[in-house]
């Protein structure tokens, strides 16, 4: 699914919600399904990676040019800033996780 198709599908879901044809939870499921399909069929230059491991990173999906970049993006998406933790002199308790290509 390309970006334009994904946006059209999200617009359709929102329109159905606005017209009273779908409730909020149904709209959320529909939009999440569009995003999931878009992410798993992503055909840009980057790759799609899913984190598998400890909370709060488990299940996070990111788009990145490499595995190291994906690891940083997963941590950032979970609100973990390794640079800030390193600057503070603390030993950050980073979650353990692996990455798999989606």
Short mmCIF file of N, CA, C and O in Angstrom, two decimals:
data_model
loop_
_atom_site.label_atom_id
_atom_site.label_comp_id
_atom_site.label_asym_id
_atom_site.label_seq_id
_atom_site.Cartn_x
_atom_site.Cartn_y
_atom_site.Cartn_z
N UNK A 1 0.86 -1.17 0.00
CA UNK A 1 0.00 0.00 0.00
C UNK A 1 0.90 1.23 0.00
O UNK A 1 1.78 1.34 0.83
N UNK A 2 0.66 2.13 -0.92
CA UNK A 2 1.46 3.35 -0.95
C UNK A 2 0.83 4.40 -0.03
O UNK A 2 -0.25 4.22 0.51
N UNK A 3 1.53 5.49 0.15
CA UNK A 3 1.11 6.53 1.07
C UNK A 3 -0.25 7.11 0.69
O UNK A 3 -1.10 7.32 1.56
N UNK A 4 -0.46 7.37 -0.59
CA UNK A 4 -1.72 7.96 -1.03
C UNK A 4 -2.88 7.02 -0.73
O UNK A 4 -3.93 7.43 -0.24
N UNK A 5 -2.71 5.73 -0.99
CA UNK A 5 -3.76 4.74 -0.69
C UNK A 5 -4.05 4.70 0.81
O UNK A 5 -5.20 4.63 1.22
N UNK A 6 -3.00 4.73 1.60
CA UNK A 6 -3.17 4.72 3.05
C UNK A 6 -3.95 5.94 3.51
O UNK A 6 -4.89 5.83 4.31
N UNK A 7 -3.59 7.11 2.99
CA UNK A 7 -4.30 8.34 3.37
C UNK A 7 -5.77 8.28 2.95
O UNK A 7 -6.66 8.70 3.70
N UNK A 8 -6.03 7.76 1.77
CA UNK A 8 -7.42 7.64 1.32
C UNK A 8 -8.21 6.70 2.22
O UNK A 8 -9.37 6.97 2.55
N UNK A 9 -7.59 5.60 2.61
CA UNK A 9 -8.28 4.66 3.50
C UNK A 9 -8.55 5.27 4.87
O UNK A 9 -9.60 5.04 5.46
N UNK A 10 -7.62 6.05 5.38
CA UNK A 10 -7.84 6.74 6.66
C UNK A 10 -8.95 7.77 6.50
O UNK A 10 -9.83 7.89 7.36
N UNK A 11 -8.95 8.51 5.39
CA UNK A 11 -10.02 9.47 5.14
C UNK A 11 -11.38 8.78 5.07
O UNK A 11 -12.37 9.28 5.60
N UNK A 12 -11.44 7.62 4.43
CA UNK A 12 -12.70 6.86 4.36
C UNK A 12 -13.17 6.46 5.76
O UNK A 12 -14.36 6.54 6.07
N UNK A 13 -12.24 6.04 6.60
CA UNK A 13 -12.59 5.65 7.96
C UNK A 13 -13.11 6.86 8.74
O UNK A 13 -14.11 6.75 9.46
N UNK A 14 -12.44 7.99 8.59
CA UNK A 14 -12.89 9.20 9.29
C UNK A 14 -14.25 9.67 8.79
O UNK A 14 -15.10 10.10 9.57
N UNK A 15 -14.46 9.57 7.49
CA UNK A 15 -15.75 9.97 6.91
C UNK A 15 -16.87 9.08 7.46
O UNK A 15 -17.94 9.57 7.82
N UNK A 16 -16.63 7.79 7.55
CA UNK A 16 -17.63 6.88 8.10
C UNK A 16 -17.94 7.23 9.55
O UNK A 16 -19.10 7.21 9.98
N UNK A 17 -16.92 7.61 10.30
CA UNK A 17 -17.12 8.03 11.70
C UNK A 17 -17.94 9.31 11.75
O UNK A 17 -18.90 9.41 12.51
N UNK A 18 -17.58 10.29 10.94
CA UNK A 18 -18.29 11.57 10.93
C UNK A 18 -19.75 11.41 10.52
O UNK A 18 -20.62 12.13 11.00
N UNK A 19 -20.02 10.45 9.63
CA UNK A 19 -21.38 10.22 9.16
C UNK A 19 -22.19 9.31 10.08
O UNK A 19 -23.34 9.00 9.78
N UNK A 20 -21.58 8.87 11.17
CA UNK A 20 -22.28 8.01 12.12
C UNK A 20 -22.38 6.57 11.66
O UNK A 20 -23.12 5.79 12.25
N UNK A 21 -21.64 6.21 10.63
CA UNK A 21 -21.67 4.84 10.12
C UNK A 21 -20.75 3.91 10.90
O UNK A 21 -20.83 2.69 10.76
N UNK A 22 -19.86 4.49 11.69
CA UNK A 22 -18.89 3.71 12.46
C UNK A 22 -18.68 4.38 13.80
O UNK A 22 -18.69 5.62 13.89
N UNK A 23 -18.52 3.60 14.86
CA UNK A 23 -18.23 4.18 16.16
C UNK A 23 -16.73 4.40 16.32
O UNK A 23 -15.94 4.03 15.44
N UNK A 24 -16.33 5.01 17.42
CA UNK A 24 -14.93 5.36 17.63
C UNK A 24 -14.03 4.13 17.66
O UNK A 24 -12.97 4.11 17.02
N UNK A 25 -14.42 3.09 18.38
CA UNK A 25 -13.54 1.91 18.46
C UNK A 25 -13.40 1.24 17.10
O UNK A 25 -12.31 0.76 16.75
N UNK A 26 -14.47 1.20 16.32
CA UNK A 26 -14.37 0.64 14.97
C UNK A 26 -13.46 1.47 14.08
O UNK A 26 -12.68 0.94 13.28
N UNK A 27 -13.55 2.80 14.23
CA UNK A 27 -12.69 3.70 13.46
C UNK A 27 -11.23 3.52 13.86
O UNK A 27 -10.35 3.47 13.00
N UNK A 28 -10.98 3.40 15.15
CA UNK A 28 -9.61 3.17 15.62
C UNK A 28 -9.04 1.88 15.04
O UNK A 28 -7.89 1.85 14.59
N UNK A 29 -9.84 0.81 15.06
CA UNK A 29 -9.37 -0.47 14.51
C UNK A 29 -9.07 -0.34 13.01
O UNK A 29 -8.06 -0.85 12.53
N UNK A 30 -9.95 0.37 12.31
CA UNK A 30 -9.77 0.52 10.86
C UNK A 30 -8.51 1.32 10.54
O UNK A 30 -7.73 0.95 9.66
N UNK A 31 -8.31 2.41 11.26
CA UNK A 31 -7.11 3.24 11.03
C UNK A 31 -5.85 2.47 11.41
O UNK A 31 -4.85 2.52 10.70
N UNK A 32 -5.89 1.74 12.51
CA UNK A 32 -4.72 0.93 12.92
C UNK A 32 -4.42 -0.13 11.86
O UNK A 32 -3.25 -0.38 11.56
N UNK A 33 -5.45 -0.72 11.30
CA UNK A 33 -5.23 -1.74 10.26
C UNK A 33 -4.59 -1.12 9.01
O UNK A 33 -3.72 -1.72 8.39
N UNK A 34 -5.01 0.09 8.66
CA UNK A 34 -4.41 0.78 7.52
C UNK A 34 -2.93 1.04 7.80
O UNK A 34 -2.07 0.76 6.95
N UNK A 35 -2.64 1.55 8.96
CA UNK A 35 -1.25 1.85 9.31
C UNK A 35 -0.41 0.58 9.35
O UNK A 35 0.72 0.54 8.85
N UNK A 36 -0.95 -0.48 9.91
CA UNK A 36 -0.22 -1.75 9.98
C UNK A 36 0.08 -2.27 8.58
O UNK A 36 1.18 -2.72 8.28
N UNK A 37 -0.92 -2.20 7.70
CA UNK A 37 -0.71 -2.65 6.32
C UNK A 37 0.32 -1.78 5.63
O UNK A 37 1.22 -2.29 4.95
N UNK A 38 0.23 -0.47 5.81
CA UNK A 38 1.19 0.44 5.20
C UNK A 38 2.60 0.10 5.67
O UNK A 38 3.54 0.02 4.88
N UNK A 39 2.77 -0.09 6.98
CA UNK A 39 4.10 -0.36 7.53
C UNK A 39 4.67 -1.67 7.03
O UNK A 39 5.85 -1.76 6.71
N UNK A 40 3.84 -2.71 6.95
CA UNK A 40 4.36 -4.01 6.54
C UNK A 40 4.61 -4.09 5.04
O UNK A 40 5.35 -4.96 4.59
N UNK A 41 3.99 -3.20 4.29
CA UNK A 41 4.21 -3.19 2.84
C UNK A 41 5.05 -2.00 2.42
O UNK A 41 5.13 -1.67 1.24
N UNK A 42 5.70 -1.36 3.38
CA UNK A 42 6.49 -0.16 3.11
C UNK A 42 7.53 -0.45 2.04
O UNK A 42 8.29 -1.41 2.14
N UNK A 43 7.56 0.38 0.99
CA UNK A 43 8.50 0.13 -0.10
C UNK A 43 9.39 1.33 -0.40
O UNK A 43 9.76 1.57 -1.51
N UNK A 44 9.77 2.05 0.65
CA UNK A 44 10.72 3.14 0.48
C UNK A 44 12.14 2.60 0.53
O UNK A 44 12.36 1.39 0.48
N UNK A 45 13.11 3.48 0.63
CA UNK A 45 14.51 3.06 0.69
C UNK A 45 14.86 2.43 2.03
O UNK A 45 15.77 1.62 2.12
N UNK A 46 14.15 2.81 3.08
CA UNK A 46 14.41 2.28 4.41
C UNK A 46 13.68 0.95 4.58
O UNK A 46 12.89 0.54 3.73
N UNK A 47 13.93 0.29 5.70
CA UNK A 47 13.28 -0.98 6.02
C UNK A 47 12.41 -0.79 7.25
O UNK A 47 12.58 0.15 8.02
N UNK A 48 11.48 -1.71 7.44
CA UNK A 48 10.60 -1.69 8.60
C UNK A 48 11.11 -2.74 9.59
O UNK A 48 11.37 -3.88 9.22
N UNK A 49 11.26 -2.32 10.85
CA UNK A 49 11.77 -3.19 11.91
C UNK A 49 10.77 -3.22 13.06
O UNK A 49 10.19 -2.20 13.40
N UNK A 50 10.64 -4.40 13.68
CA UNK A 50 9.80 -4.56 14.88
C UNK A 50 10.70 -4.98 16.03
O UNK A 50 11.52 -5.89 15.88
N UNK A 51 10.52 -4.34 17.18
CA UNK A 51 11.27 -4.71 18.38
C UNK A 51 10.58 -5.88 19.07
O UNK A 51 9.35 -5.89 19.21
N UNK A 52 11.38 -6.84 19.49
CA UNK A 52 10.88 -7.99 20.22
C UNK A 52 11.71 -8.12 21.49
O UNK A 52 12.92 -8.34 21.41
N UNK A 53 11.09 -7.94 22.63
CA UNK A 53 11.83 -8.03 23.87
C UNK A 53 11.09 -7.44 25.04
O UNK A 53 9.87 -7.57 25.14
N UNK A 54 11.84 -6.76 25.88
CA UNK A 54 11.30 -6.21 27.12
C UNK A 54 10.42 -4.99 26.87
O UNK A 54 10.65 -4.22 25.94
N UNK A 55 9.43 -4.78 27.77
CA UNK A 55 8.69 -3.53 27.73
C UNK A 55 9.64 -2.39 28.08
O UNK A 55 10.62 -2.64 28.80
N UNK A 56 9.48 -1.22 27.66
CA UNK A 56 8.37 -0.69 26.88
C UNK A 56 8.61 -0.71 25.37
O UNK A 56 7.87 -0.09 24.62
N UNK A 57 9.62 -1.42 24.92
CA UNK A 57 9.94 -1.40 23.49
C UNK A 57 9.29 -2.54 22.71
O UNK A 57 9.16 -2.45 21.49
N UNK A 58 8.88 -3.60 23.38
CA UNK A 58 8.34 -4.77 22.70
C UNK A 58 7.15 -4.40 21.80
O UNK A 58 6.23 -3.71 22.23
N UNK A 59 7.24 -4.81 20.55
CA UNK A 59 6.15 -4.57 19.61
C UNK A 59 6.22 -3.26 18.87
O UNK A 59 5.44 -3.03 17.94
N UNK A 60 7.15 -2.40 19.22
CA UNK A 60 7.26 -1.12 18.51
C UNK A 60 7.80 -1.37 17.11
O UNK A 60 8.71 -2.16 16.93
N UNK A 61 7.21 -0.68 16.14
CA UNK A 61 7.61 -0.82 14.75
C UNK A 61 8.11 0.53 14.26
O UNK A 61 7.45 1.54 14.45
N UNK A 62 9.30 0.52 13.64
CA UNK A 62 9.90 1.75 13.13
C UNK A 62 10.41 1.53 11.72
O UNK A 62 10.65 0.41 11.30
N UNK A 63 10.59 2.63 11.01
CA UNK A 63 11.20 2.61 9.68
C UNK A 63 12.57 3.25 9.81
O UNK A 63 12.71 4.34 10.38
N UNK A 64 13.60 2.55 9.31
CA UNK A 64 14.97 3.05 9.47
C UNK A 64 15.85 2.50 8.36
O UNK A 64 15.54 1.47 7.76
N UNK A 65 16.98 3.18 8.09
CA UNK A 65 17.89 2.73 7.03
C UNK A 65 18.76 1.54 7.42
O UNK A 65 19.33 0.88 6.56
N UNK A 66 18.88 1.26 8.73
CA UNK A 66 19.74 0.18 9.19
C UNK A 66 19.26 -0.32 10.55
O UNK A 66 18.47 0.35 11.23
N UNK A 67 19.80 -1.45 10.97
CA UNK A 67 19.44 -1.98 12.27
C UNK A 67 19.89 -1.08 13.42
O UNK A 67 19.11 -0.84 14.35
N UNK A 68 21.12 -0.53 13.39
CA UNK A 68 21.49 0.39 14.47
C UNK A 68 20.59 1.62 14.54
O UNK A 68 20.21 2.06 15.63
N UNK A 69 20.23 2.16 13.40
CA UNK A 69 19.32 3.31 13.38
C UNK A 69 17.94 2.91 13.91
O UNK A 69 17.30 3.68 14.64
N UNK A 70 17.50 1.72 13.55
CA UNK A 70 16.21 1.23 14.04
C UNK A 70 16.23 1.08 15.56
O UNK A 70 15.27 1.44 16.24
N UNK A 71 17.34 0.58 16.09
CA UNK A 71 17.47 0.43 17.55
C UNK A 71 17.33 1.78 18.24
O UNK A 71 16.60 1.91 19.23
N UNK A 72 17.98 2.80 17.70
CA UNK A 72 17.88 4.14 18.28
C UNK A 72 16.46 4.69 18.18
O UNK A 72 15.96 5.32 19.11
N UNK A 73 15.81 4.44 17.05
CA UNK A 73 14.44 4.94 16.86
C UNK A 73 13.46 4.23 17.78
O UNK A 73 12.52 4.85 18.29
N UNK A 74 13.66 2.95 18.01
CA UNK A 74 12.79 2.21 18.95
C UNK A 74 12.95 2.79 20.34
O UNK A 74 11.96 3.05 21.04
N UNK A 75 14.19 3.02 20.77
CA UNK A 75 14.42 3.59 22.10
C UNK A 75 13.81 4.98 22.21
O UNK A 75 13.18 5.32 23.21
N UNK A 76 13.98 5.80 21.17
CA UNK A 76 13.41 7.15 21.18
C UNK A 76 11.89 7.09 21.24
O UNK A 76 11.27 7.87 21.97
N UNK A 77 11.28 6.18 20.48
CA UNK A 77 9.82 6.05 20.48
C UNK A 77 9.30 5.63 21.85
O UNK A 77 8.18 5.97 22.23
N UNK A 78 10.13 4.91 22.60
CA UNK A 78 9.75 4.47 23.95
C UNK A 78 10.08 5.54 25.00
O UNK A 78 9.86 5.33 26.19
N UNK A 79 10.64 6.66 24.56
CA UNK A 79 10.98 7.75 25.48
C UNK A 79 12.29 7.54 26.21
O UNK A 79 12.52 8.14 27.26
N UNK A 80 13.15 6.71 25.65
CA UNK A 80 14.45 6.43 26.27
C UNK A 80 15.52 7.18 25.49
O UNK A 80 15.72 6.94 24.31
N UNK A 81 16.19 8.10 26.15
CA UNK A 81 17.21 8.93 25.50
C UNK A 81 18.57 8.50 26.03
O UNK A 81 18.98 8.90 27.12
N UNK A 82 19.25 7.66 25.25
CA UNK A 82 20.56 7.14 25.71
C UNK A 82 21.56 8.26 25.88
O UNK A 82 22.38 8.22 26.78
N UNK A 83 21.55 9.27 25.03
CA UNK A 83 22.50 10.37 25.13
C UNK A 83 22.30 11.13 26.43
O UNK A 83 23.25 11.45 27.14
N UNK A 84 21.05 11.39 26.80
CA UNK A 84 20.75 12.11 28.04
C UNK A 84 21.20 11.29 29.23
O UNK A 84 21.81 11.79 30.16
N UNK A 85 20.89 9.98 29.21
CA UNK A 85 21.27 9.12 30.32
C UNK A 85 22.79 9.02 30.45
O UNK A 85 23.31 9.01 31.55
N UNK A 86 23.51 8.97 29.33
CA UNK A 86 24.97 8.90 29.36
C UNK A 86 25.56 10.20 29.90
O UNK A 86 26.52 10.18 30.66
N UNK A 87 24.96 11.35 29.52
CA UNK A 87 25.46 12.63 30.00
C UNK A 87 25.26 12.80 31.50
O UNK A 87 26.02 13.49 32.16
N UNK A 88 24.22 12.18 32.02
CA UNK A 88 23.94 12.33 33.45
C UNK A 88 24.87 11.49 34.31
O UNK A 88 24.85 11.59 35.53
N UNK A 89 25.66 10.63 33.67
CA UNK A 89 26.58 9.79 34.41
C UNK A 89 25.94 8.53 34.95
O UNK A 89 26.59 7.73 35.59
N UNK A 90 24.63 8.37 34.71
CA UNK A 90 23.96 7.17 35.20
C UNK A 90 24.15 6.02 34.23
O UNK A 90 24.45 6.22 33.06
N UNK A 91 23.99 4.83 34.75
CA UNK A 91 24.06 3.64 33.92
C UNK A 91 22.61 3.30 33.53
O UNK A 91 21.89 2.73 34.34
N UNK A 92 22.20 3.67 32.33
CA UNK A 92 20.79 3.48 31.99
C UNK A 92 20.41 2.01 31.98
O UNK A 92 21.17 1.16 31.52
N UNK A 93 19.27 1.73 32.52
CA UNK A 93 18.75 0.37 32.53
C UNK A 93 17.94 0.19 31.25
O UNK A 93 16.73 0.31 31.24
N UNK A 94 18.66 -0.09 30.17
CA UNK A 94 18.02 -0.22 28.87
C UNK A 94 17.31 -1.56 28.74
O UNK A 94 17.84 -2.58 29.16
N UNK A 95 16.13 -1.54 28.15
CA UNK A 95 15.45 -2.81 27.91
C UNK A 95 16.21 -3.64 26.89
O UNK A 95 16.81 -3.10 25.97
N UNK A 96 16.18 -4.95 27.06
CA UNK A 96 16.82 -5.82 26.09
C UNK A 96 15.81 -6.16 25.01
O UNK A 96 14.65 -6.46 25.31
N UNK A 97 16.25 -6.10 23.75
CA UNK A 97 15.36 -6.44 22.65
C UNK A 97 16.15 -6.76 21.40
O UNK A 97 17.29 -6.34 21.23
N UNK A 98 15.51 -7.53 20.54
CA UNK A 98 16.04 -7.84 19.23
C UNK A 98 15.17 -7.12 18.21
O UNK A 98 14.07 -6.67 18.52
N UNK A 99 15.68 -7.02 17.00
CA UNK A 99 14.92 -6.41 15.91
C UNK A 99 14.68 -7.46 14.84
O UNK A 99 15.56 -8.27 14.53
N UNK A 100 13.49 -7.45 14.30
CA UNK A 100 13.19 -8.31 13.17
C UNK A 100 12.63 -7.45 12.06
O UNK A 100 11.92 -6.48 12.30
N UNK A 101 13.00 -7.80 10.83
CA UNK A 101 12.45 -7.07 9.67
C UNK A 101 11.02 -7.53 9.46
O UNK A 101 10.72 -8.70 9.54
N UNK A 102 10.19 -6.56 9.20
CA UNK A 102 8.77 -6.86 8.99
C UNK A 102 8.50 -6.96 7.52
O UNK A 102 9.03 -6.22 6.73
#
